Structure formats: C-alpha cells, structure tokens
Coordinates of C-alpha atoms in Angstrom, one line a residue:
Chain P
X1215 CA -19.7 -50.7 -9.3
X1216 CA -20.6 -54.2 -10.5
X1217 CA -23.7 -54.3 -12.8
X1218 CA -26.7 -56.4 -11.6
X1219 CA -26.6 -60.0 -12.7
X1220 CA -30.0 -59.8 -14.4
X1221 CA -28.9 -56.8 -16.5
X1222 CA -27.9 -57.1 -20.2
X1223 CA -24.8 -55.3 -18.9
X1224 CA -22.8 -52.8 -21.0
X1225 CA -24.4 -51.9 -24.3
X1226 CA -23.2 -49.7 -27.2
X1227 CA -25.6 -47.9 -29.5
X1228 CA -25.2 -48.6 -33.2
X1229 CA -26.3 -46.5 -36.2
X1230 CA -28.0 -47.6 -39.5
X1231 CA -28.0 -45.3 -42.5
X1232 CA -30.7 -45.2 -45.1
X1233 CA -31.0 -43.4 -48.5
X1234 CA -34.5 -41.9 -48.2
X1235 CA -38.0 -42.4 -46.9
X1236 CA -41.3 -41.1 -48.3
X1237 CA -43.5 -40.0 -45.4
X1238 CA -47.2 -40.3 -45.0
X1239 CA -47.5 -36.5 -45.7
X1240 CA -46.0 -37.1 -49.1
X1241 CA -42.8 -35.4 -48.1
X1242 CA -39.5 -37.2 -48.9
X1243 CA -36.7 -37.2 -46.4
X1244 CA -33.3 -37.8 -47.9
X1245 CA -30.4 -39.6 -46.2
X1246 CA -31.3 -40.4 -42.6
X1247 CA -29.9 -42.4 -39.7
X1248 CA -31.5 -44.5 -37.0
X1249 CA -29.6 -45.2 -33.8
X1250 CA -30.5 -48.5 -32.1
X1251 CA -29.3 -51.0 -29.5
X1252 CA -29.7 -54.8 -29.5
X1253 CA -29.7 -57.3 -26.6
X1254 CA -29.5 -61.0 -26.8
X1255 CA -28.7 -63.1 -29.9
X1256 CA -30.6 -63.7 -33.2
X1257 CA -31.2 -67.4 -33.6
X1258 CA -30.3 -69.4 -36.8
X1259 CA -33.8 -69.2 -38.1
X1260 CA -33.9 -65.4 -37.4
X1261 CA -37.2 -66.0 -35.8
X1262 CA -36.7 -64.7 -32.2
X1263 CA -36.4 -61.0 -32.8
X1264 CA -38.5 -58.6 -30.6
X1265 CA -38.9 -54.9 -31.4
X1266 CA -39.3 -52.4 -28.6
X1267 CA -41.2 -49.2 -29.6
X1268 CA -40.6 -46.2 -27.3
X1269 CA -43.1 -43.7 -26.0
X1270 CA -43.1 -40.0 -26.1
X1271 CA -39.8 -39.2 -24.4
X1272 CA -38.2 -42.6 -24.8
X1273 CA -35.2 -43.6 -26.9
X1274 CA -33.2 -46.5 -28.0
X1275 CA -31.5 -47.1 -24.6
X1276 CA -34.1 -49.5 -23.2
X1277 CA -31.9 -51.7 -21.1
X1278 CA -28.4 -52.1 -19.7
X1279 CA -25.8 -49.5 -19.1
X1280 CA -23.6 -47.4 -21.4
X1281 CA -20.8 -47.1 -18.9
X1282 CA -20.1 -48.7 -15.5
X1283 CA -20.6 -45.2 -14.0
X1284 CA -24.2 -44.8 -15.2
X1285 CA -26.5 -44.2 -12.3
X1286 CA -29.5 -45.7 -14.0
X1287 CA -30.0 -48.4 -16.6
X1288 CA -32.1 -48.0 -19.8
X1289 CA -35.8 -46.9 -19.5
X1290 CA -37.3 -50.4 -19.6
X1291 CA -34.6 -52.4 -17.8
X1292 CA -37.3 -53.7 -15.4
X1293 CA -38.7 -55.7 -18.4
X1294 CA -35.7 -56.5 -20.6
X1295 CA -32.8 -58.7 -19.5
X1296 CA -31.8 -62.3 -18.8
X1297 CA -34.7 -64.0 -17.0
X1298 CA -36.8 -60.9 -17.2
X1299 CA -40.2 -60.8 -19.1
X1300 CA -38.5 -59.9 -22.4
X1301 CA -35.9 -62.5 -21.8
X1302 CA -32.6 -61.8 -23.6
X1303 CA -31.6 -65.4 -23.1
X1304 CA -34.4 -66.3 -25.5
X1305 CA -35.0 -63.2 -27.6
X1306 CA -33.0 -60.9 -29.8
X1307 CA -34.2 -57.5 -28.7
X1308 CA -34.0 -54.5 -31.0
X1309 CA -34.7 -51.0 -29.6
X1310 CA -34.3 -47.8 -31.7
X1311 CA -34.7 -44.1 -31.4
X1312 CA -37.5 -43.1 -33.7
X1313 CA -37.2 -40.9 -36.7
X1314 CA -37.5 -37.2 -35.6
X1315 CA -36.0 -38.1 -32.2
X1316 CA -33.3 -36.2 -30.4
X1317 CA -31.1 -39.0 -29.1
X1318 CA -29.1 -39.8 -32.2
X1319 CA -31.6 -40.7 -34.9
X1320 CA -32.2 -38.0 -37.6
X1321 CA -34.4 -35.3 -36.2
X1322 CA -34.9 -31.6 -35.9
X1323 CA -31.4 -31.1 -34.5
X1324 CA -29.8 -32.9 -37.4
X1325 CA -28.3 -30.9 -40.3
X1326 CA -30.5 -30.5 -43.4
X1327 CA -28.2 -31.3 -46.3
X1328 CA -30.1 -28.9 -48.5
X1329 CA -29.4 -25.8 -46.3
X1330 CA -26.4 -26.9 -44.2
X1331 CA -28.3 -25.8 -41.1
X1332 CA -30.3 -27.7 -38.5
X1333 CA -33.8 -28.8 -39.6
X1334 CA -35.4 -27.2 -36.6
X1335 CA -39.0 -26.5 -37.2
X1336 CA -38.7 -27.5 -40.9
X1337 CA -38.3 -31.1 -40.1
X1338 CA -41.1 -32.9 -41.9
X1339 CA -44.2 -34.1 -40.0
X1340 CA -43.8 -37.8 -39.0
X1341 CA -46.6 -40.1 -38.0
X1342 CA -46.8 -43.5 -36.2
X1343 CA -47.2 -45.0 -39.7
X1344 CA -43.9 -43.4 -40.8
X1345 CA -42.1 -44.7 -37.7
X1346 CA -43.3 -48.2 -38.4
X1347 CA -42.2 -47.9 -42.0
X1348 CA -38.7 -46.7 -40.8
X1349 CA -38.7 -49.6 -38.3
X1350 CA -39.2 -52.1 -41.2
X1351 CA -36.2 -50.6 -43.0
X1352 CA -34.1 -51.2 -39.9
X1353 CA -35.5 -54.8 -39.7
X1354 CA -34.4 -55.3 -43.3
X1355 CA -30.9 -54.0 -42.5
X1356 CA -30.7 -56.5 -39.6
X1357 CA -31.9 -59.4 -41.7
X1358 CA -35.2 -59.7 -39.8
X1359 CA -38.1 -60.7 -42.0
X1360 CA -40.7 -61.0 -39.2
X1361 CA -40.6 -60.0 -35.6
X1362 CA -41.7 -62.7 -33.0
X1363 CA -43.2 -59.7 -31.2
X1364 CA -43.5 -56.0 -31.4
X1365 CA -43.9 -54.5 -28.0
X1366 CA -44.7 -51.0 -26.7
X1367 CA -46.3 -49.0 -24.0
X1368 CA -48.4 -45.9 -24.6
X1369 CA -47.3 -44.3 -27.9
X1370 CA -45.1 -47.4 -28.3
X1371 CA -48.2 -49.6 -28.1
X1372 CA -49.7 -47.5 -30.9
X1373 CA -46.7 -48.4 -33.1
X1374 CA -47.2 -52.1 -32.3
X1375 CA -50.9 -51.8 -33.4
X1376 CA -49.8 -50.0 -36.6
X1377 CA -47.4 -52.8 -37.3
X1378 CA -50.2 -55.4 -37.1
X1379 CA -52.3 -53.3 -39.5
X1380 CA -49.6 -52.3 -42.0
X1381 CA -47.3 -55.3 -42.0
X1382 CA -49.4 -58.3 -41.0
X1383 CA -46.9 -60.7 -42.5
X1384 CA -44.0 -59.3 -40.6
X1385 CA -45.3 -59.6 -37.0
X1386 CA -46.4 -62.6 -35.0
X1387 CA -47.4 -61.0 -31.8
X1388 CA -48.4 -57.4 -30.9
X1389 CA -48.1 -56.4 -27.3
X1390 CA -50.1 -53.2 -26.6
X1391 CA -49.5 -51.9 -23.1
X1392 CA -51.3 -48.9 -21.6
X1393 CA -52.4 -47.9 -25.1
X1394 CA -55.4 -46.6 -27.0
X1395 CA -56.6 -46.7 -30.6
X1396 CA -56.8 -42.9 -30.6
X1397 CA -56.4 -40.1 -28.2
X1398 CA -59.5 -38.6 -26.5
X1399 CA -60.2 -34.9 -26.7
X1400 CA -59.0 -34.5 -23.1
X1401 CA -55.7 -36.2 -24.1
X1402 CA -55.2 -33.9 -27.1
X1403 CA -56.0 -31.0 -24.8
X1404 CA -53.1 -31.9 -22.4
X1405 CA -50.8 -32.2 -25.4
X1406 CA -51.8 -28.8 -26.7
X1407 CA -51.2 -27.1 -23.3
X1408 CA -47.7 -28.6 -23.3
X1409 CA -47.1 -27.5 -26.8
X1410 CA -48.3 -23.9 -26.1
X1411 CA -45.9 -23.8 -23.1
X1412 CA -43.0 -24.4 -25.6
X1413 CA -44.4 -22.3 -28.5
X1414 CA -44.9 -19.2 -26.3
X1415 CA -41.5 -19.4 -24.6
X1416 CA -39.6 -16.3 -25.9
X1417 CA -36.5 -18.6 -26.3
X1418 CA -38.4 -20.8 -28.7
X1419 CA -37.7 -18.3 -31.6
X1420 CA -40.1 -19.9 -33.9
X1421 CA -38.3 -23.2 -33.5
X1422 CA -34.9 -21.8 -34.6
X1423 CA -33.5 -21.8 -31.1
X1424 CA -30.4 -23.8 -31.9
X1425 CA -29.3 -21.3 -34.5
X1426 CA -30.0 -18.5 -32.0
X1427 CA -27.9 -20.3 -29.4
X1428 CA -30.7 -20.5 -26.8
X1429 CA -33.1 -23.1 -25.6
X1430 CA -36.8 -22.9 -24.6
X1431 CA -36.1 -24.3 -21.1
X1432 CA -39.1 -22.8 -19.4
X1433 CA -41.5 -24.1 -22.0
X1434 CA -40.0 -27.6 -22.0
X1435 CA -40.0 -27.6 -18.2
X1436 CA -43.7 -26.7 -18.0
X1437 CA -44.6 -29.2 -20.7
X1438 CA -42.8 -31.9 -18.8
X1439 CA -44.3 -30.9 -15.4
X1440 CA -47.8 -31.1 -16.9
X1441 CA -47.2 -34.3 -18.7
X1442 CA -45.7 -35.9 -15.6
X1443 CA -48.7 -35.1 -13.4
X1444 CA -51.0 -36.8 -16.0
X1445 CA -48.7 -39.9 -16.0
X1446 CA -49.1 -40.4 -12.2
X1447 CA -52.2 -41.0 -10.2
X1448 CA -53.6 -38.9 -7.3
X1449 CA -52.8 -41.9 -5.0
X1450 CA -49.3 -42.4 -6.1
X1451 CA -48.5 -38.7 -5.8
X1452 CA -50.2 -38.6 -2.4
X1453 CA -48.1 -41.6 -1.3
X1454 CA -44.9 -40.3 -2.6
X1455 CA -45.1 -36.7 -1.5
X1456 CA -48.2 -36.1 0.6
X1457 CA -48.4 -32.5 1.6
X1458 CA -44.9 -32.4 3.0
X1459 CA -43.4 -28.9 3.1
X1460 CA -39.8 -28.6 2.1
X1461 CA -38.8 -26.4 5.0
X1462 CA -41.2 -28.0 7.4
X1463 CA -43.1 -24.8 7.9
X1464 CA -45.1 -22.1 6.1
X1465 CA -42.8 -19.8 4.1
X1466 CA -43.2 -16.9 1.7
X1467 CA -45.7 -18.7 -0.5
X1468 CA -43.9 -17.9 -3.7
X1469 CA -41.0 -20.3 -3.7
X1470 CA -40.9 -24.1 -3.9
X1471 CA -42.8 -24.9 -0.8
X1472 CA -44.0 -28.5 -1.1
X1473 CA -42.0 -31.6 -1.9
X1474 CA -44.1 -32.4 -4.9
X1475 CA -43.2 -29.0 -6.4
X1476 CA -39.5 -29.6 -5.9
X1477 CA -39.9 -33.0 -7.6
X1478 CA -41.7 -31.6 -10.6
X1479 CA -39.2 -28.7 -10.9
X1480 CA -36.4 -31.3 -10.9
X1481 CA -38.1 -33.5 -13.5
X1482 CA -38.8 -30.5 -15.7
X1483 CA -35.3 -29.1 -15.5
X1484 CA -33.7 -32.5 -16.4
X1485 CA -36.1 -32.8 -19.3
X1486 CA -35.3 -29.3 -20.6
X1487 CA -31.6 -30.1 -20.5
X1488 CA -31.9 -33.4 -22.4
X1489 CA -34.9 -33.2 -24.7
X1490 CA -35.3 -31.2 -27.9
X1491 CA -38.4 -28.9 -28.1
X1492 CA -39.1 -29.5 -31.8
X1493 CA -38.9 -33.3 -31.2
X1494 CA -41.4 -32.9 -28.4
X1495 CA -43.8 -31.0 -30.7
X1496 CA -43.4 -33.5 -33.4
X1497 CA -43.9 -36.5 -31.2
X1498 CA -47.0 -35.1 -29.4
X1499 CA -48.5 -34.4 -32.9
X1500 CA -47.8 -38.0 -34.0
X1501 CA -49.6 -39.1 -30.8
X1502 CA -52.6 -36.8 -31.6
X1503 CA -52.8 -37.8 -35.2
X1504 CA -52.8 -41.5 -34.5
X1505 CA -56.2 -43.0 -35.5
X1506 CA -55.8 -46.1 -37.6
X1507 CA -59.6 -46.5 -37.9
X1508 CA -59.7 -43.2 -39.8
X1509 CA -58.6 -44.9 -43.1
X1510 CA -61.3 -47.5 -42.6
X1511 CA -64.4 -45.4 -42.3
X1512 CA -63.8 -44.9 -38.6
X1513 CA -64.3 -48.6 -38.0
X1514 CA -61.6 -50.1 -35.8
X1515 CA -62.9 -53.6 -36.5
X1516 CA -62.3 -53.1 -40.2
X1517 CA -58.9 -51.5 -39.5
X1518 CA -57.8 -54.6 -37.5
X1519 CA -59.4 -57.2 -39.8
X1520 CA -56.3 -57.6 -41.9
X1521 CA -54.1 -58.3 -38.9
X1522 CA -52.7 -61.8 -38.7
X1523 CA -50.8 -61.7 -35.4
X1524 CA -52.0 -62.5 -31.9
X1525 CA -52.4 -59.6 -29.4
X1526 CA -51.8 -59.0 -25.8
X1527 CA -53.5 -55.9 -24.4
X1528 CA -52.6 -54.7 -20.9
X1529 CA -54.0 -51.8 -19.0
X1530 CA -53.7 -50.4 -15.5
X1531 CA -56.5 -49.5 -13.1
X1532 CA -55.3 -46.0 -12.1
X1533 CA -54.1 -45.0 -15.6
X1534 CA -56.4 -42.0 -16.4
X1535 CA -54.3 -40.8 -19.4
X1536 CA -54.8 -44.1 -21.3
X1537 CA -57.6 -45.6 -19.2
X1538 CA -58.4 -49.3 -19.1
X1539 CA -61.6 -48.5 -21.1
X1540 CA -59.4 -47.4 -24.0
X1541 CA -57.7 -50.8 -24.0
X1542 CA -61.1 -52.5 -23.7
X1543 CA -62.1 -50.8 -26.9
X1544 CA -59.2 -52.3 -28.7
X1545 CA -59.9 -55.8 -27.2
X1546 CA -63.6 -55.6 -28.2
X1547 CA -62.6 -54.6 -31.8
X1548 CA -60.2 -57.5 -31.9
X1549 CA -62.9 -59.9 -30.7
X1550 CA -65.4 -58.6 -33.2
X1551 CA -62.7 -59.0 -35.9
X1552 CA -62.2 -62.6 -34.7
X1553 CA -58.5 -62.1 -33.8
X1554 CA -56.6 -63.9 -31.1
X1555 CA -56.3 -61.6 -28.1
X1556 CA -55.4 -61.9 -24.4
X1557 CA -56.1 -59.0 -22.1
X1558 CA -55.3 -58.1 -18.6
X1559 CA -56.3 -55.2 -16.5
X1560 CA -53.7 -54.8 -13.8
X1561 CA -54.4 -53.3 -10.4
X1562 CA -51.7 -50.8 -9.9
X1563 CA -51.5 -47.5 -8.0
X1564 CA -48.9 -45.7 -10.2
X1565 CA -51.1 -44.5 -13.1
X1566 CA -49.9 -44.4 -16.7
X1567 CA -46.3 -44.8 -15.5
X1568 CA -47.1 -48.3 -14.2
X1569 CA -46.0 -49.7 -17.5
X1570 CA -42.4 -48.7 -16.8
X1571 CA -42.4 -50.0 -13.2
X1572 CA -42.0 -53.2 -11.2
X1573 CA -45.7 -54.2 -10.9
X1574 CA -45.4 -57.9 -10.1
X1575 CA -48.6 -59.1 -11.7
X1576 CA -47.9 -57.0 -14.8
X1577 CA -44.5 -58.5 -15.2
X1578 CA -45.9 -61.9 -14.6
X1579 CA -48.5 -61.6 -17.3
X1580 CA -45.8 -60.4 -19.7
X1581 CA -43.5 -63.3 -18.8
X1582 CA -46.2 -65.9 -19.1
X1583 CA -47.3 -64.6 -22.5
X1584 CA -43.8 -64.2 -23.9
X1585 CA -42.8 -67.6 -22.7
X1586 CA -45.4 -69.0 -25.1
X1587 CA -43.9 -66.7 -27.9
X1588 CA -40.4 -68.0 -27.1
X1589 CA -41.6 -71.6 -27.4
X1590 CA -43.2 -70.9 -30.8
X1591 CA -39.8 -69.7 -32.1
X1592 CA -38.0 -72.7 -30.7
X1593 CA -36.5 -70.6 -27.8
X1594 CA -38.4 -72.3 -25.0
Chain G
X959 CA -60.2 -83.0 -18.4
X960 CA -63.0 -82.7 -15.9
X961 CA -66.0 -84.9 -16.8
X962 CA -68.3 -81.9 -16.5
X963 CA -66.3 -80.1 -19.2
X964 CA -66.3 -83.2 -21.5
X965 CA -70.1 -83.3 -21.3
X966 CA -70.3 -79.6 -22.3
X967 CA -67.8 -80.1 -25.1
X968 CA -70.1 -82.7 -26.6
X969 CA -72.9 -80.0 -26.9
X970 CA -70.8 -77.6 -28.8
X971 CA -70.8 -77.8 -32.6
X972 CA -67.7 -77.8 -34.8
X973 CA -66.2 -74.4 -35.7
X974 CA -68.5 -72.5 -33.5
X975 CA -67.7 -69.0 -32.2
X976 CA -67.6 -69.5 -28.5
X977 CA -67.5 -67.3 -25.4
X978 CA -66.8 -69.0 -22.1
X979 CA -67.9 -67.0 -19.0
X980 CA -65.7 -67.8 -16.1
X981 CA -63.2 -69.7 -18.2
X982 CA -60.9 -70.6 -15.3
X983 CA -57.6 -72.1 -16.5
X984 CA -58.9 -72.3 -20.1
X985 CA -59.2 -76.1 -20.0
X986 CA -62.6 -76.2 -21.8
X987 CA -61.6 -73.7 -24.5
X988 CA -58.3 -75.3 -25.1
X989 CA -60.1 -78.6 -25.6
X990 CA -62.7 -77.1 -27.9
X991 CA -60.1 -75.3 -30.0
X992 CA -58.2 -78.6 -30.4
X993 CA -61.1 -81.0 -30.9
X994 CA -63.8 -78.8 -32.5
X995 CA -61.8 -76.1 -34.2
X996 CA -63.8 -73.4 -32.4
X997 CA -62.9 -69.7 -32.3
X998 CA -63.1 -69.0 -28.7
X999 CA -62.7 -66.4 -26.1
X1000 CA -62.9 -66.8 -22.3
X1001 CA -63.7 -64.2 -19.6
X1002 CA -62.3 -64.4 -16.1
X1003 CA -61.2 -62.0 -13.4
X1004 CA -59.0 -64.1 -11.3
X1005 CA -55.2 -63.4 -11.8
X1006 CA -54.1 -67.0 -11.2
X1007 CA -56.7 -68.4 -13.6
X1008 CA -55.9 -65.8 -16.2
X1009 CA -52.2 -66.7 -16.1
X1010 CA -53.2 -70.4 -16.4
X1011 CA -55.3 -69.6 -19.4
X1012 CA -52.4 -67.7 -21.0
X1013 CA -50.2 -70.8 -20.5
X1014 CA -53.0 -72.9 -22.1
X1015 CA -52.8 -70.7 -25.1
X1016 CA -56.4 -69.6 -25.1
X1017 CA -57.8 -66.1 -25.7
X1018 CA -58.6 -65.0 -22.1
X1019 CA -60.0 -61.5 -21.5
X1020 CA -59.9 -60.1 -18.0
X1021 CA -63.5 -59.2 -17.2
X1022 CA -65.8 -59.3 -14.2
X1023 CA -69.1 -60.9 -15.0
X1024 CA -70.8 -58.7 -12.5
X1025 CA -70.1 -55.8 -14.8
X1026 CA -72.5 -57.4 -17.3
X1027 CA -71.8 -58.2 -21.0
X1028 CA -72.7 -54.8 -22.5
X1029 CA -69.3 -54.6 -24.3
X1030 CA -70.4 -57.5 -26.6
X1031 CA -72.8 -56.7 -29.5
X1032 CA -76.0 -58.7 -30.1
X1033 CA -75.5 -62.1 -31.7
X1034 CA -71.7 -61.9 -31.7
X1035 CA -71.3 -65.6 -30.7
X1036 CA -72.8 -68.9 -31.8
X1037 CA -72.6 -70.2 -28.3
X1038 CA -72.1 -68.7 -24.8
X1039 CA -70.9 -71.2 -22.1
X1040 CA -71.1 -70.8 -18.4
X1041 CA -69.9 -73.7 -16.2
X1042 CA -70.6 -73.8 -12.5
X1043 CA -70.7 -70.0 -12.3
X1044 CA -74.4 -68.8 -12.5
X1045 CA -74.8 -69.3 -8.8
X1046 CA -71.8 -67.1 -8.0
X1047 CA -72.8 -63.9 -9.9
X1048 CA -74.6 -60.9 -8.5
X1049 CA -77.5 -60.9 -11.0
X1050 CA -78.0 -64.3 -12.5
X1051 CA -81.3 -63.5 -14.3
X1052 CA -79.9 -60.4 -16.0
X1053 CA -76.8 -62.4 -17.0
X1054 CA -78.9 -65.2 -18.6
X1055 CA -80.8 -62.6 -20.7
X1056 CA -77.5 -61.0 -21.7
X1057 CA -76.0 -64.4 -22.6
X1058 CA -78.9 -65.0 -25.0
X1059 CA -78.6 -61.5 -26.4
X1060 CA -75.0 -61.9 -27.4
X1061 CA -75.2 -65.6 -28.3
X1062 CA -77.6 -67.7 -30.4
X1063 CA -77.5 -70.4 -27.8
X1064 CA -76.0 -70.9 -24.4
X1065 CA -75.0 -73.8 -22.1
X1066 CA -75.4 -73.3 -18.4
X1067 CA -74.4 -75.8 -15.6
X1068 CA -75.0 -75.3 -11.9
X1069 CA -75.0 -77.4 -8.7
X1070 CA -78.6 -78.5 -7.8
X1071 CA -79.5 -77.3 -4.4
X1072 CA -82.6 -79.5 -4.5
X1073 CA -80.5 -82.7 -4.4
X1074 CA -81.8 -85.0 -1.6
X1075 CA -78.5 -84.8 0.4
X1076 CA -79.0 -81.0 0.7
X1077 CA -82.6 -81.4 1.6
X1078 CA -81.6 -84.1 4.2
X1079 CA -78.9 -82.0 5.8
X1080 CA -81.2 -79.1 6.1
X1081 CA -84.2 -81.2 7.3
X1082 CA -82.4 -83.4 9.8
X1083 CA -79.6 -81.2 11.1
X1084 CA -81.0 -77.8 10.4
X1085 CA -77.6 -76.7 9.0
X1086 CA -76.7 -75.3 5.6
X1087 CA -75.7 -78.2 3.4
X1088 CA -72.0 -79.0 2.6
X1089 CA -71.8 -81.6 0.0
X1090 CA -69.4 -82.9 -2.7
X1091 CA -70.8 -80.5 -5.3
X1092 CA -71.2 -77.7 -2.7
X1093 CA -68.0 -77.9 -0.7
X1094 CA -68.0 -74.5 1.0
X1095 CA -69.3 -73.4 4.4
X1096 CA -72.1 -70.8 4.2
X1097 CA -69.7 -68.0 5.3
X1098 CA -67.0 -68.8 2.8
X1099 CA -69.0 -69.9 -0.2
X1100 CA -68.8 -67.9 -3.5
X1101 CA -72.2 -69.2 -4.3
X1102 CA -74.6 -66.4 -3.4
X1103 CA -77.5 -67.5 -5.6
X1104 CA -78.0 -71.2 -5.2
X1105 CA -81.0 -72.7 -6.8
X1106 CA -82.7 -76.0 -7.5
X1107 CA -83.5 -77.5 -10.9
X1108 CA -87.2 -76.5 -10.4
X1109 CA -86.2 -72.9 -9.5
X1110 CA -84.0 -72.6 -12.6
X1111 CA -86.7 -73.9 -15.0
X1112 CA -89.2 -71.5 -13.4
X1113 CA -86.8 -68.6 -14.0
X1114 CA -86.3 -69.7 -17.7
X1115 CA -90.1 -69.7 -18.1
X1116 CA -90.5 -66.3 -16.6
X1117 CA -87.7 -64.9 -18.7
X1118 CA -89.1 -66.4 -21.9
X1119 CA -86.0 -68.5 -22.4
X1120 CA -86.5 -71.8 -24.3
X1121 CA -84.9 -74.9 -22.9
X1122 CA -83.6 -76.8 -25.9
X1123 CA -82.1 -79.5 -23.8
X1124 CA -81.8 -80.2 -20.1
X1125 CA -80.5 -83.0 -18.0
X1126 CA -78.8 -83.8 -14.7
X1127 CA -76.0 -86.1 -13.7
X1128 CA -75.2 -87.9 -10.5
X1129 CA -72.2 -87.6 -8.3
X1130 CA -70.0 -89.5 -10.8
X1131 CA -71.3 -87.4 -13.7
X1132 CA -73.4 -90.2 -15.1
X1133 CA -76.5 -89.2 -17.0
X1134 CA -78.6 -92.1 -15.7
X1135 CA -82.2 -92.5 -16.6
X1136 CA -83.4 -93.0 -13.1
X1137 CA -81.7 -89.8 -12.0
X1138 CA -83.3 -87.9 -14.8
X1139 CA -86.8 -89.2 -13.9
X1140 CA -86.4 -87.2 -10.6
X1141 CA -83.9 -84.6 -11.6
X1142 CA -84.7 -82.1 -8.8
X1143 CA -84.2 -84.8 -6.2
X1144 CA -81.4 -87.0 -7.6
X1145 CA -79.5 -84.7 -9.9
X1146 CA -76.3 -83.3 -8.5
X1147 CA -75.2 -81.1 -11.4
X1148 CA -77.7 -79.7 -14.0
X1149 CA -76.9 -79.0 -17.6
X1150 CA -79.0 -76.8 -19.8
X1151 CA -78.8 -75.8 -23.5
X1152 CA -80.9 -72.6 -23.9
X1153 CA -82.1 -70.7 -26.8
X1154 CA -84.1 -67.5 -27.3
X1155 CA -87.7 -68.2 -26.7
X1156 CA -90.4 -67.0 -29.1
X1157 CA -91.3 -63.5 -28.1

C-alpha cells in the first residue's frame, strides 16, 4: 500500500533517557525514559519546534505510519503533515508519550530498579506540571530552547496552558483546544466511575495484575465505554448508529442487540488489550488535579498574568465534556490579564472528539493561526 | 483603510485598552495597534471575518453580540468601539448600556436613516430606501434597527448616556460644516463618542 502524499510517511519512535526528576508530590523518580517521535526538520535558528501534548489515552505516535501495513496513521494525522495545519514543511514537530504512560515511556509497567519488579500501583503520582517539566527535559535533550508553539487538545491543552504559566520564556504560542482550566464536578464524577470500574474488577489485584499474570479487562472496557460516550454527542451517536438492531429484529434482550452496543464493546475490548489500567488511573487523576489557579488564590487571571506567549483557544459547540463555556472562561481570564488571545467556537456535531477529526473550519482556523506562527520563525 | 475607520482611529487615545464590537477583518484594530499602540480585542461571529482577523494578527474572540457583554467585567476597557453595527443587533439600547458598563467611553457609528435621500425615496416612491450607505433590500438587510440621528440622541437622553462628541459626514466621509448644521437631514453616517452620564 502506498502511503498518502500528505502524510509524514514512515516514522520510527526514539527514546531519550534521563537521570531523575523530582515530582510535584516531592517524590523523586530515578532513571526514566521518554519515547517520542519527530516530524519535519529543525531550522538553523532552532526556532520552528512545535510540541504536541497528548490527551488521556494518546501517545507519541501522532502522525504517519510505523509500517506500510499499518491500517491507521497516528492519532492526530488529520492535523500533522506536509501542507496540513501543523505543517511539517515548516515546523519541526515533537510528540512524546508522557511520563507514566504505557506506550514506551517509563510508567507503571516499567521495572522499578529498587525492587526489580514492575512499579504497578507504586508508580508515583504525576501531575500536568510534572509532565510539562519532563517535556522541558526532552526539549533540552533536543536542543530546543523555546517552542514556537505548544499544542494540545483536552488534557493536552491543559499541558499547553501549564507551559505558558511555568515556562513563559520557553513558549511563544499556546494552542488550547477543547480544553478547560479545571474539571467540573461532573467531569470528575465521570472519571471516578471509570476508575471504580477498574478498581473493583477482581483481576485488578490491587494494581499488581502484571505480577499475577492477569489483566482487569472488564474494568478497562467499562471505563472506556463510559468515557467514549462522553466524548461523543447525542447527535453524532444518533447519526452513526441510530437505533439500528444488529440482527434486524428483537432478540433475547441480553446480548448485544443494538449497533451502538457492538461499537462500544469493540472500542472497550481494543482499549483493554492495549492500555494499562494503572496508567489510566494515574492519567485521570492528573486530569482531576489540574487547576493552575489553585496556586494563585483560585484566581485564574493571576495564574496567567506571568504568561508571555500568545494564545489560541478553540472549542466545539457540541462538546459537553469540555464545553465551550469552559474555553470562554480561559479566554476571559486571558483578556483580563491583558494577554494576546484568539478564540474560535467551532460548530461541529461530533462532541469532544471533534478535536481529533476533520472539521473543515477547525482545521482552517488552526492553519491560519499557525501560518502566522511559521512566518514569525522565518518559515513562511 | 476605509475612511470611516480612519475617522474613528483619530478619536482613540494612545495606548488605550480597546474592545471592538463587530471587528470584521480586524482592519481598525490592526491600525490602532500599529499607530496608537493600543491593547485591543475584537469580537465577531462570522467565520470568514474571524479568519481575516487572525491573518491580520489581531486578538479576535468569537462572540455573538446578541448574547450581550456579560462576560466582561465593569470598566475593563478604556474604549469600546462599534462601527456600523448598532443597527444590526437585536437589542441596541441594552448593548449601549453594556458598552458603557465595560468601557469608560465608547464610539458608535451608524447609517442615518433620516438622510434626505431616504426620506425622498419613502415620500416619493413609497418604497423602503436603498442608498449607498444602506445598500440592502428590506428583505435581505441585516439592519433590523435602523434609526435617525434624532432617534439616537433621544435614546441617549433616555438612557442617561452623555454625548461627549457627535458629528455626521457626507457620502464622501467629509465632516462639512453645512452638513453638520442639519445633521439629521444631510448626514449620511453618524459618529458619536459617548460617556457615562451623571446618574
């Protein structure tokens, strides 16, 4: 199979090793690794680097293909590639698997040198702040002093916001997509149901499932099914599945009767096979804990007042997990802090998932904004 | 730049904090940022115009003026601008009050429906006027709240809004003395600088 011409093509993940990191909790993690991919070329001034921050279940493989037999490209291939919004003809794109992940970076499945066994549930708590710190260490390794842009959707957008606050001199543009400055109680509640599905699975074994040679498949599957429903909209599910019965007629009532059920089962099963339960717990906790205003007397304006970058804030009309109103809170705080900000509220039917999909106006806004960023770093 | 925008730009002080309602392609804000070093934000809800504003490098925020300005706190701007838009919003009076709540001053421009050409078309042909400053047919116009200079001043008075400065221009955007002697009859476009009245 020939790869599409607007793809970054075949890519190979790389690994960076670090001595240690002190986390926000005060815990110190010894030697650790981050796996990452890069697309495009760093220019002579090293000014055209763009960092991609992944969301809850994402990883470093954001664009292109690992082999010619891959059925699907990286998770954000719609946005990253030659001529695409994050244009690899202009930018040097860096995408990593965050600390605590399960796709190659050091995480709960890695071996703890102190015990010789997998970390499992003993892997230290990591926060968005910790991820950003680890990302600066990777930037140092790659010789990138400042990113032209740090880009992320959902939990990834939270990382971009944290970059603007913690490392104002190392970021020129922050692109916050389908994001929020903190989760609502409803959002935390969804995460807690997903966590309980995993924690109460008998195969979870207090998090030591790897040692026991089992996996909490049912818990992971339920967590994913719940999450997936909240990432879509009523309309998009209606359009995609309607009330279509699998067999075309009323059956026993206990099996998989509707198309939407079959879809969710499939999504859940794939997820259970590929994602680590401890990583899922850790990442949803990082999402819950995120609240940069907390360190500034719960004042988001003050939290953002030290930022020096420009911001692009994008939201989607049918996103009820990270509603447009949450993005507007960020925009209003940025205006009150006198920061440069552009915001767009995109009409889209696909809910929170819109940020991963081909929504023409969304891609157009990203392209237009990033064209300006490219011109600033001499890559126009 | 459009002459209308140049006239407004002259009324904006250096380094002001500016909010432009219905900022279009960001022409005015880009000019004010360049020439007057203002910190500016623009609001618009048209996808094409927002894209043009992004290209112009201005801070454009997608927002429908019909949703009001509640999201902005009292006194958050030195100056709130609204060019050729008042007549197209659903609740112009409420918006004016809101503009002066969030801004210390505001500048408003609108097409004068009292211009003699409008009056003549209505009087002689009995048809809704279509003129250079009002180019739309009645069934296609975005202008749902057209008013005359006299109407606008009466509204300001009833709202307790103080008119710090007000003038009209002719079809060539000239601020001629004769035209300003009979603004409601000869003025094509009206310009007002408004401040909060004494309560």
